[in-house]
Coordinates of N, CA and C in Angstrom, one line a residue:
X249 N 19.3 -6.3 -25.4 CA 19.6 -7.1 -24.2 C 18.7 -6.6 -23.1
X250 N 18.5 -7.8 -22.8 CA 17.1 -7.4 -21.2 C 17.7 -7.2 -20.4
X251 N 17.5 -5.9 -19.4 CA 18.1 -5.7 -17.9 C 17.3 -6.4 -17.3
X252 N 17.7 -6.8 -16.1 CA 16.9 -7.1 -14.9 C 16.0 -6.4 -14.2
X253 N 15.1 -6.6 -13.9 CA 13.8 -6.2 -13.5 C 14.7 -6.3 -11.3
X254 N 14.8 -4.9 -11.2 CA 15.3 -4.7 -9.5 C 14.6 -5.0 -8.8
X255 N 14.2 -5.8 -7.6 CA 13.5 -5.7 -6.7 C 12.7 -4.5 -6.3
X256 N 11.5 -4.3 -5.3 CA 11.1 -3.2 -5.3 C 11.9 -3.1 -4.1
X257 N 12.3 -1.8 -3.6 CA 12.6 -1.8 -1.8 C 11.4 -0.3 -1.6
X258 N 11.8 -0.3 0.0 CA 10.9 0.9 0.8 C 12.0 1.9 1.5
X259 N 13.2 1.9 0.6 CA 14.3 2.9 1.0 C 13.7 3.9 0.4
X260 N 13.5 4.9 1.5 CA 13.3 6.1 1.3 C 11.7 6.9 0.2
X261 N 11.2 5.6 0.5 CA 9.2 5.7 0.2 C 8.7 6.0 1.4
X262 N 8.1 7.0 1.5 CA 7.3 7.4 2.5 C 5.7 6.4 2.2
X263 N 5.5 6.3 3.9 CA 4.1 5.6 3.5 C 3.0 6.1 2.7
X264 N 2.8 7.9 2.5 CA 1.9 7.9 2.1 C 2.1 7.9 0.3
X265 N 3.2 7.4 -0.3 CA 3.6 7.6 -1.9 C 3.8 6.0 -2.0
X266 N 3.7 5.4 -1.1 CA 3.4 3.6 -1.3 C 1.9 3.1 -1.0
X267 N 1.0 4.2 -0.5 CA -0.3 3.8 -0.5 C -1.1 4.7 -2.1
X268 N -0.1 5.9 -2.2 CA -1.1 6.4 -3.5 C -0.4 5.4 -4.7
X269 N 0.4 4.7 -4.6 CA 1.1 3.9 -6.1 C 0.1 2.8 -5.5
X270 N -0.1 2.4 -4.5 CA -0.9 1.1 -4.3 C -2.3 1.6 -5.3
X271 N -2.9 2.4 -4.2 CA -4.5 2.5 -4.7 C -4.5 3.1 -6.4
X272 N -3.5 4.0 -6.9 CA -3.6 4.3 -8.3 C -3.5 2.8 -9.3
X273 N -2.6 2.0 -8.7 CA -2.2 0.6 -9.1 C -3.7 -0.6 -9.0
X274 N -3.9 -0.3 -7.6 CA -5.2 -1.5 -7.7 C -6.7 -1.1 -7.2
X275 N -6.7 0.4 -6.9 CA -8.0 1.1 -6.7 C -8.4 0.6 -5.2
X276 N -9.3 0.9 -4.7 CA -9.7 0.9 -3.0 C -10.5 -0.7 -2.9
X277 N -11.5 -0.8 -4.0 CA -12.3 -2.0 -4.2 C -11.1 -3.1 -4.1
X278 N -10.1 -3.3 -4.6 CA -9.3 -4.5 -4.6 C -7.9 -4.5 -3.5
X279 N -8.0 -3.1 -2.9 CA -7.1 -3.1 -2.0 C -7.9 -3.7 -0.6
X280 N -9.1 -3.3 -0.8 CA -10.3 -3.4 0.4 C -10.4 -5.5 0.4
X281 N -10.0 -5.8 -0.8 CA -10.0 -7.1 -0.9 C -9.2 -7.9 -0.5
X282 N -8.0 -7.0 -0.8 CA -6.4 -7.8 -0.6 C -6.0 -7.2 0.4
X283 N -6.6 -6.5 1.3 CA -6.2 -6.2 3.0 C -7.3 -5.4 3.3
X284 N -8.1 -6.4 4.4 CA -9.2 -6.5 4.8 C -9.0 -5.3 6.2
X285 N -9.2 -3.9 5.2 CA -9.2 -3.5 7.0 C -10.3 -2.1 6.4
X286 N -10.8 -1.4 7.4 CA -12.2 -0.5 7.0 C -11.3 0.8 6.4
X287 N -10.2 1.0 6.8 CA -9.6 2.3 6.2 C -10.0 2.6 4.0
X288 N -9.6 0.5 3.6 CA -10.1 0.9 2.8 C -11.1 0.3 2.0
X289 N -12.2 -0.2 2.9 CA -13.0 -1.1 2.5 C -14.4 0.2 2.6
X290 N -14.6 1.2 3.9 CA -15.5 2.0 4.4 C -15.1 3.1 4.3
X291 N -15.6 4.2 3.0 CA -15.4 5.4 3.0 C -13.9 5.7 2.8
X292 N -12.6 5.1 1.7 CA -11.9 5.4 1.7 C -10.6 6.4 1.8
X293 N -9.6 7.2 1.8 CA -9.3 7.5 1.4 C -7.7 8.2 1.8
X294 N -6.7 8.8 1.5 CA -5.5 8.6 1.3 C -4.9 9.3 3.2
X295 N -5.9 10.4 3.4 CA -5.7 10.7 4.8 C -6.0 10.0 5.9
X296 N -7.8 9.1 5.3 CA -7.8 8.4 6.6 C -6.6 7.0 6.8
X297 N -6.3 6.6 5.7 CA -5.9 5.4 5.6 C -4.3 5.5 6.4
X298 N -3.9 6.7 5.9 CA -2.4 7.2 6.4 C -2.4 7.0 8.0
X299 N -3.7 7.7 8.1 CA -4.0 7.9 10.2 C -4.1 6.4 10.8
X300 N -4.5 5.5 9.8 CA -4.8 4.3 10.6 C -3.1 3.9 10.3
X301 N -2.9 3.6 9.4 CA -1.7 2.4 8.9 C -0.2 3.1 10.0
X302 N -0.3 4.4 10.3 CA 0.5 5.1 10.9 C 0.3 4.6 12.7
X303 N -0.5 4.1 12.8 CA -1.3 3.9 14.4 C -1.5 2.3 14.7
X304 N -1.0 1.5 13.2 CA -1.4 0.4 13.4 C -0.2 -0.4 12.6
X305 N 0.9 -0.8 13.6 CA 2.2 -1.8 12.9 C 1.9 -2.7 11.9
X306 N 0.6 -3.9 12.4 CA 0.8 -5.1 11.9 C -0.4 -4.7 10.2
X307 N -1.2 -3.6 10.2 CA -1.9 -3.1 8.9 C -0.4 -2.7 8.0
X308 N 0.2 -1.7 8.7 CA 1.3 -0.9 8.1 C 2.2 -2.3 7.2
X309 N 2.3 -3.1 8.2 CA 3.2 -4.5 7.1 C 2.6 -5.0 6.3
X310 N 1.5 -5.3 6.4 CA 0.8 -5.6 5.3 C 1.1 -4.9 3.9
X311 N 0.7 -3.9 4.1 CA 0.6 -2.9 3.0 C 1.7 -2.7 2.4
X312 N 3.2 -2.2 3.3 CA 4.3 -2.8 2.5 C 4.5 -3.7 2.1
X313 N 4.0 -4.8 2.5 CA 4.1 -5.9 1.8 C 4.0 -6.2 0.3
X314 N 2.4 -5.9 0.6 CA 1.6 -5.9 -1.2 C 2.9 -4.9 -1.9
X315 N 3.2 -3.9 -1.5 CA 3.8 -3.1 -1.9 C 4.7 -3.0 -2.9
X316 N 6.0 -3.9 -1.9 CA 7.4 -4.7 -2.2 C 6.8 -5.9 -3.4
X317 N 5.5 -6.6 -3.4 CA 5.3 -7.5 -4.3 C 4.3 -7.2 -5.9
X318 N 4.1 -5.9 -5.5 CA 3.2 -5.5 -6.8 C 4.3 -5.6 -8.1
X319 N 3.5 -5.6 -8.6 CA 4.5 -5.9 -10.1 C 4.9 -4.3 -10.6
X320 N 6.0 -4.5 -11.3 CA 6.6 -3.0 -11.8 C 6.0 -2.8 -13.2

């Protein structure tokens, strides 16, 4: 019998363990694609991106976003 596949949520994900599942999941080149911002398009990586997305609400939604919709 198939269980159901749970929604994702961001209860109790810190941002920076929903950006390393992002980039381990779709790498900097396709994140740089699918959210156009220089943290990860220029010289990426897990500290700078944390300093921006932490400094910047409407980036930070984004990225939850992709987040909540990546596939499990």
């Amino acid at each position: 019998m198939n269980t159901p596949t749970l929604p994702r949520s961001l209860h109790g994900m810190t941002l920076e363990t929903i950006l390393v599942q992002l980039q381990a999941h779709y790498g900097w080149e396709k994140l740089g694609q699918m959210i156009d911002i220089n943290c990860f398009t220029s010289d990426p990586s897990i500290k700078s991106s944390l300093k921006f997305l932490r400094k910047t609400p409407w980036a930070r939604a984004k990225v939850e976003e992709l987040f909540l919709n990546m596939p499990v």
